[in-house]
Coordinates of N, CA and C in Angstrom, one line a residue:
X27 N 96.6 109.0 114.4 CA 97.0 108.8 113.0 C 98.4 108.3 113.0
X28 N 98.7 107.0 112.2 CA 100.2 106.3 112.6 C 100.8 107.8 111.9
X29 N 102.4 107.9 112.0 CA 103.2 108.5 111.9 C 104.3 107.7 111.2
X30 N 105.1 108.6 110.4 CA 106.2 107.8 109.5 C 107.4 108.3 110.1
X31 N 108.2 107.1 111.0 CA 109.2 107.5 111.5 C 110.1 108.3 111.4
X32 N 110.7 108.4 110.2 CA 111.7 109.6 109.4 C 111.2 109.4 108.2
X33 N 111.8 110.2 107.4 CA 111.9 110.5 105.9 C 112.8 109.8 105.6
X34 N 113.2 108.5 105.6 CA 114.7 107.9 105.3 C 115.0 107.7 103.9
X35 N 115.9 107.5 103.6 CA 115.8 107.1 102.1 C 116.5 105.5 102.5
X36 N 115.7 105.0 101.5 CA 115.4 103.5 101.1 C 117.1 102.6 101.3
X37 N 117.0 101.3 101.8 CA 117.6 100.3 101.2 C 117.9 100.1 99.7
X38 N 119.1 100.0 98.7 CA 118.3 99.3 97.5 C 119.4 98.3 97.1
X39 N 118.8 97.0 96.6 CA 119.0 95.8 96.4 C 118.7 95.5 94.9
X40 N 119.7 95.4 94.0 CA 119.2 94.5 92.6 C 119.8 93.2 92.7
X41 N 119.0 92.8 92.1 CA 119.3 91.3 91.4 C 119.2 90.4 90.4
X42 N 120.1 89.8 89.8 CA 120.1 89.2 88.6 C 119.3 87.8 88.3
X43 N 118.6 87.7 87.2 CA 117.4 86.6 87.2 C 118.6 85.6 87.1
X44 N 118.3 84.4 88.4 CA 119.0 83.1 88.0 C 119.1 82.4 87.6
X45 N 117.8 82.4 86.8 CA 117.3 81.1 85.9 C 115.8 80.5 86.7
X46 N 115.5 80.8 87.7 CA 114.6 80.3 88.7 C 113.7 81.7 88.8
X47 N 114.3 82.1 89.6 CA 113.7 83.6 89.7 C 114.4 84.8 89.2
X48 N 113.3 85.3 88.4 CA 113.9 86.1 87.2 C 114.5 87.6 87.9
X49 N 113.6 88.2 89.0 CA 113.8 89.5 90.0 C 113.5 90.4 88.9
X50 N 113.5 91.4 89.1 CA 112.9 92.5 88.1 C 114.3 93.6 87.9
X51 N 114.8 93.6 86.1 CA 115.3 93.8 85.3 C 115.7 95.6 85.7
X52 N 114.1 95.9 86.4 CA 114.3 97.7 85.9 C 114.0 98.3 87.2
X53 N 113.4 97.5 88.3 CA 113.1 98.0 89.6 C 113.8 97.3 90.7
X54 N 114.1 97.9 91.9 CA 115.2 97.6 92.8 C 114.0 97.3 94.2
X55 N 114.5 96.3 94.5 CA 113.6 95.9 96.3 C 113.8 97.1 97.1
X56 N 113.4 97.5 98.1 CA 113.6 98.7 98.6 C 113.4 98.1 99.9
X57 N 114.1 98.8 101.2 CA 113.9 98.8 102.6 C 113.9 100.0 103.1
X58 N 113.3 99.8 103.8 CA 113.3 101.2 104.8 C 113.0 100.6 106.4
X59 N 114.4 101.3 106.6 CA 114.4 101.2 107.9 C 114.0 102.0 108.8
X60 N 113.0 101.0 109.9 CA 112.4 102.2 111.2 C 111.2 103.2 110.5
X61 N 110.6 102.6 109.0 CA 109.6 103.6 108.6 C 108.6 104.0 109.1
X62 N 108.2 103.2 109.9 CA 107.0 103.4 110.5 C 107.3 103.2 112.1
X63 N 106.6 104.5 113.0 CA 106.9 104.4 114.3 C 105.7 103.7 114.7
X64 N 106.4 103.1 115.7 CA 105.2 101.4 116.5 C 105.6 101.7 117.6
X65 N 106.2 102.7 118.4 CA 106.3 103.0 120.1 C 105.0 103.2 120.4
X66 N 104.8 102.2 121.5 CA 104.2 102.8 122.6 C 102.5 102.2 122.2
X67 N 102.5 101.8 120.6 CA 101.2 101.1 120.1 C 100.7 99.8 120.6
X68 N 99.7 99.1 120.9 CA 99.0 98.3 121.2 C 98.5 97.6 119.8
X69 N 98.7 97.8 119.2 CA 98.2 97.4 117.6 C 99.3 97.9 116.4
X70 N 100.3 97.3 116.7 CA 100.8 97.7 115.7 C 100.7 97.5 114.0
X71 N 100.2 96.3 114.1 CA 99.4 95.7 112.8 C 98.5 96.5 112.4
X72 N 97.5 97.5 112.5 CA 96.6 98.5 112.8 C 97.1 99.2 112.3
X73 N 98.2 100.0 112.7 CA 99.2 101.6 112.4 C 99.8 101.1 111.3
X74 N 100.6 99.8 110.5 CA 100.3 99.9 109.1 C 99.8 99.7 108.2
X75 N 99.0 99.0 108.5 CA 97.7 98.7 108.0 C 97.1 100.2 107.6
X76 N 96.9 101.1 108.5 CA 96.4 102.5 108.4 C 97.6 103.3 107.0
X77 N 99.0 103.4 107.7 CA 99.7 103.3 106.6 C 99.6 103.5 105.3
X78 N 99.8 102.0 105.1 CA 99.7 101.4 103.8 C 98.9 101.4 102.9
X79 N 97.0 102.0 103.7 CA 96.3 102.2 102.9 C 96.0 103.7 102.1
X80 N 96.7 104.5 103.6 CA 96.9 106.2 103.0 C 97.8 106.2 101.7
X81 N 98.3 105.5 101.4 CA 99.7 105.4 100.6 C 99.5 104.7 99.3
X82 N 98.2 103.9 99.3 CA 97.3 103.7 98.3 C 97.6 102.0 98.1
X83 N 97.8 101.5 99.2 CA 97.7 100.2 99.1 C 96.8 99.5 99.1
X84 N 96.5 98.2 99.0 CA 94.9 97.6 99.3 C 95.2 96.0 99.4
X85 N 94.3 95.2 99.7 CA 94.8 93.7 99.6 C 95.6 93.2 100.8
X86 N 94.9 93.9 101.7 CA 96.6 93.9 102.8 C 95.8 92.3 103.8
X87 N 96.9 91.9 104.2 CA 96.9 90.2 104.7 C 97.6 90.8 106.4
X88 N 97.9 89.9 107.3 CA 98.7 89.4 108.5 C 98.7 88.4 108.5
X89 N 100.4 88.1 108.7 CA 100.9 86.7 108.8 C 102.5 86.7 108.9
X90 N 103.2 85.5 108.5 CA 104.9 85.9 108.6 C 104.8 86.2 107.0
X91 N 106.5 85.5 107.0 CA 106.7 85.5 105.4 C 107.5 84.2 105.1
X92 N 106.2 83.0 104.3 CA 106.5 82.2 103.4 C 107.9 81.5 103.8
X93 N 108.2 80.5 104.4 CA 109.4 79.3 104.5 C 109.8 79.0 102.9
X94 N 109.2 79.2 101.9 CA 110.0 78.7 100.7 C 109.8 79.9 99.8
X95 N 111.1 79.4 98.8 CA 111.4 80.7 97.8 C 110.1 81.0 96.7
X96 N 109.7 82.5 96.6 CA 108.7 82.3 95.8 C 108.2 83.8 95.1
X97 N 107.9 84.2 94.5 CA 107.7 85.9 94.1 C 106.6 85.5 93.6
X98 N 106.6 86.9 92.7 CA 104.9 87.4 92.4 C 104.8 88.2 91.2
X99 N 104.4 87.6 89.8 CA 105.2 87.8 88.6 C 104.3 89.0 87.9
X100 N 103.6 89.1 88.7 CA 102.6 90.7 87.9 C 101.8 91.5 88.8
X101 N 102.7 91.5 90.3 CA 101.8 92.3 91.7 C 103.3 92.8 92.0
X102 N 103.2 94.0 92.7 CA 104.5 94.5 93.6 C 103.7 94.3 95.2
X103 N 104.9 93.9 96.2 CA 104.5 93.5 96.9 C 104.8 94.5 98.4
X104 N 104.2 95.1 99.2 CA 104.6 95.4 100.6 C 105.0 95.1 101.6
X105 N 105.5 94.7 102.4 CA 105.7 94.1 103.9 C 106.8 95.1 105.2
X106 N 105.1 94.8 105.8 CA 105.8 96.1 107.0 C 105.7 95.2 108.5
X107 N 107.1 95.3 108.7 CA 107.5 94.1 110.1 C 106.6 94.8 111.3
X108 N 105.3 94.3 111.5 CA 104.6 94.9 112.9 C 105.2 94.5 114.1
X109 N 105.7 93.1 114.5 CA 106.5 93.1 115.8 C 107.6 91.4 115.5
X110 N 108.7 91.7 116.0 CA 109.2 90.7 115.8 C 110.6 91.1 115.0
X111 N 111.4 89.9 114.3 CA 112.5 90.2 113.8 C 112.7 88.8 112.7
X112 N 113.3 88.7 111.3 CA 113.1 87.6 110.8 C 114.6 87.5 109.8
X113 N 114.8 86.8 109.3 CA 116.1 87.1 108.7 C 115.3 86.5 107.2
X114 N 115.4 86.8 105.9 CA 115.1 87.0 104.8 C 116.1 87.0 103.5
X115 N 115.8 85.8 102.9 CA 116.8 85.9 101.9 C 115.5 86.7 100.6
X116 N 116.3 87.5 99.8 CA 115.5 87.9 98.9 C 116.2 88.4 97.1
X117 N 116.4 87.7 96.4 CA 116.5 87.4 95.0 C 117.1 85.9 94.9
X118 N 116.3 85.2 95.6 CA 116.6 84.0 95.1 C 117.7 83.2 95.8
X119 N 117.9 81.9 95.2 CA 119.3 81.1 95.9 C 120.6 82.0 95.9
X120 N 120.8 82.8 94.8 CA 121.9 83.8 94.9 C 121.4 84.8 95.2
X121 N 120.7 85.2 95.9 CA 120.3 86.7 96.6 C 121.2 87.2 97.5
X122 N 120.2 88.0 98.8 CA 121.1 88.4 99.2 C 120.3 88.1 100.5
X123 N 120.5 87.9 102.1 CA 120.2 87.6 103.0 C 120.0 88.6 104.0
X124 N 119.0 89.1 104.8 CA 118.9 91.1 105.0 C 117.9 90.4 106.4
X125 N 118.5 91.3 107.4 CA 117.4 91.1 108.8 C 116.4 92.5 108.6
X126 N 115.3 91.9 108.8 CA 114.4 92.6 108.6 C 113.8 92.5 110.1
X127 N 113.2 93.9 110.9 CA 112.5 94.3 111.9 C 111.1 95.1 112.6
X128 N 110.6 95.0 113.1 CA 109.3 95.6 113.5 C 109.9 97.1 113.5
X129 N 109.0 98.0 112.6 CA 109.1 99.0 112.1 C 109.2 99.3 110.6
X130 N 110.3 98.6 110.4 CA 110.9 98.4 108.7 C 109.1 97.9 107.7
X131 N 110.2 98.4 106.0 CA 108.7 98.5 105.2 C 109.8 98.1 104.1
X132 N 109.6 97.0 103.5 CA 110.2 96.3 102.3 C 109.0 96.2 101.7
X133 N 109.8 96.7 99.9 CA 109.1 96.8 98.7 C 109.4 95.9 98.0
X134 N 108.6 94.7 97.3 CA 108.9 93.9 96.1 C 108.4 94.3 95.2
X135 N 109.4 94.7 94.1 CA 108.6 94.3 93.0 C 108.4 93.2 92.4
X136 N 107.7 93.5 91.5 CA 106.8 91.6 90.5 C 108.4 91.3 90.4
X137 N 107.9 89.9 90.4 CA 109.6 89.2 90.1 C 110.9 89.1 91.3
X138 N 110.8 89.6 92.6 CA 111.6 89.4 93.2 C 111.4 88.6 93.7
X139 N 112.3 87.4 94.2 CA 112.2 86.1 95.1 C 112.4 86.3 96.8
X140 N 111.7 85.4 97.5 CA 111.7 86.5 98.8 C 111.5 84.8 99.8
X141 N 112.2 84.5 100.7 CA 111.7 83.7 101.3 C 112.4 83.6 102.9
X142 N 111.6 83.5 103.7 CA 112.2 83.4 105.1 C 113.1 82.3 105.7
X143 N 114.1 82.8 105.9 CA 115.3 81.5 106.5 C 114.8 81.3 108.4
X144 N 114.6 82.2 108.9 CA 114.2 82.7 110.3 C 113.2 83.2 110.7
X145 N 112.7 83.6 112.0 CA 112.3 84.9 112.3 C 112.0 84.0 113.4
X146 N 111.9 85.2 114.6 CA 111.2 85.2 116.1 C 110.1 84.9 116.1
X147 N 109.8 83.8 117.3 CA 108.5 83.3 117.5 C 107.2 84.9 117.7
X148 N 107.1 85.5 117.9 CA 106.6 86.7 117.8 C 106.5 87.5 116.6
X149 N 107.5 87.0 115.2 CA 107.3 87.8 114.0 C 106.2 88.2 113.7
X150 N 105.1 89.2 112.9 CA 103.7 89.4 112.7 C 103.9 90.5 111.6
X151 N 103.7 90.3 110.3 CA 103.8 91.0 108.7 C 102.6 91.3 108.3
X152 N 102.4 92.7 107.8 CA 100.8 93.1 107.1 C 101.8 93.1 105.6
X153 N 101.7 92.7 105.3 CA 101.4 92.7 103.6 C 100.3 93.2 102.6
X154 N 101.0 93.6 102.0 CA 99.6 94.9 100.9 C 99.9 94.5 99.3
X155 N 99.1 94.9 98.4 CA 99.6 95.0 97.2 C 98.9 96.1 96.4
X156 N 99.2 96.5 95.6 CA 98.5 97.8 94.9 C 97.7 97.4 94.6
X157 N 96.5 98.7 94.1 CA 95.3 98.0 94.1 C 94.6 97.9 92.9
X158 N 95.8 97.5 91.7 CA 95.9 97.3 90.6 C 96.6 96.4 90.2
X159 N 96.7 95.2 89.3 CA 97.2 94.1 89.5 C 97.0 93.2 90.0
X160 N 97.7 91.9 89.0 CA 97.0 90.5 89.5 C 97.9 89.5 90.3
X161 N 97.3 88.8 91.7 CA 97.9 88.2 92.3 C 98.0 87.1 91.7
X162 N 99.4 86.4 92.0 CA 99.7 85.2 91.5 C 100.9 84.5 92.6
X163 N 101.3 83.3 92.9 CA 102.2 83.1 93.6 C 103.4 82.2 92.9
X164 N 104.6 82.7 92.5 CA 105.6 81.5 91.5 C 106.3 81.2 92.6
X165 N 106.8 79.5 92.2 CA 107.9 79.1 92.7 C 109.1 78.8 92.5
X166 N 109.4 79.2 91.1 CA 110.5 79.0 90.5 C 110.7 78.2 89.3
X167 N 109.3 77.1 88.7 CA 109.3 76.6 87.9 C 109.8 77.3 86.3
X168 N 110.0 76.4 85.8 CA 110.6 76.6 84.5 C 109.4 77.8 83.6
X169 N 108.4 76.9 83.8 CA 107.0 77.0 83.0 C 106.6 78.7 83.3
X170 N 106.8 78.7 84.9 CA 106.3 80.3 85.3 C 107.3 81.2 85.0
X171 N 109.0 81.3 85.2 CA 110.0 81.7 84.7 C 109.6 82.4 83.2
X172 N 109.3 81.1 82.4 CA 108.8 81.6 80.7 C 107.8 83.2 80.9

């Protein structure tokens, strides 16, 4: 049964809508670092995967994270770094720029802009979304902004 590294208390990050990406008004991105212990795993993708779904996640993907700026205007989003290291700008052109690592478990909520500047040829992300709510992908247009 994966294990949750520590009990840490959260990263937290707000951000102000730019005009592009709005970020969310009343809820803060969250990180957690080292949430999840991956020593010694053969599958780490597996252990949050298992995670994520005790925790009541669903919808969960593997892959990196997205080369262009982009959020998610009515889903909160999960991303738990299975192996690898990536560097991450997240609220947009004026955001804020955060290295993210295998272990770590960053929270979007709807509205936050999130896009990858970096990451190690080895990066690997299970991504989840609650299992309520509708997927959508924005890019900053004016039209989706409204």
């Amino acid at each position: 049964m994966p294990v949750l590294a520590r009990a840490a208390e959260p990263l937290t990050f707000r951000f102000d809508d730019d005009g592009a990406i709005p970020n969310n008004p009343k809820l803060p991105l969250l990180i957690y670092r080292g949430a999840i212990d991956l020593a010694g795993t053969p599958d780490p993708e597996e252990v949050i995967e298992t995670t994520f779904a005790r925790h009541g996640w669903g919808e969960m993907w593997r892959n990196g994270i997205s080369d262009y700026v982009h959020y998610h205007s009515m889903i909160h989003e999960a991303l738990g770094i299975a192996r690898g290291r990536a560097q991450v700008r997240f609220g947009g052109a004026q955001g804020r720029v955060l290295d993210v690592a295998a272990g770590d478990v960053v929270v979007l909520p709807a509205g936050i802009g999130h896009q990858c500047l970096w990451a190690a040829p080895e990066l690997s992300v299970v991504g989840a979304y609650p299992k309520s709510g509708k997927y959508d992908l924005c890019r900053g247009s004016k039209a989706e902004h409204a």
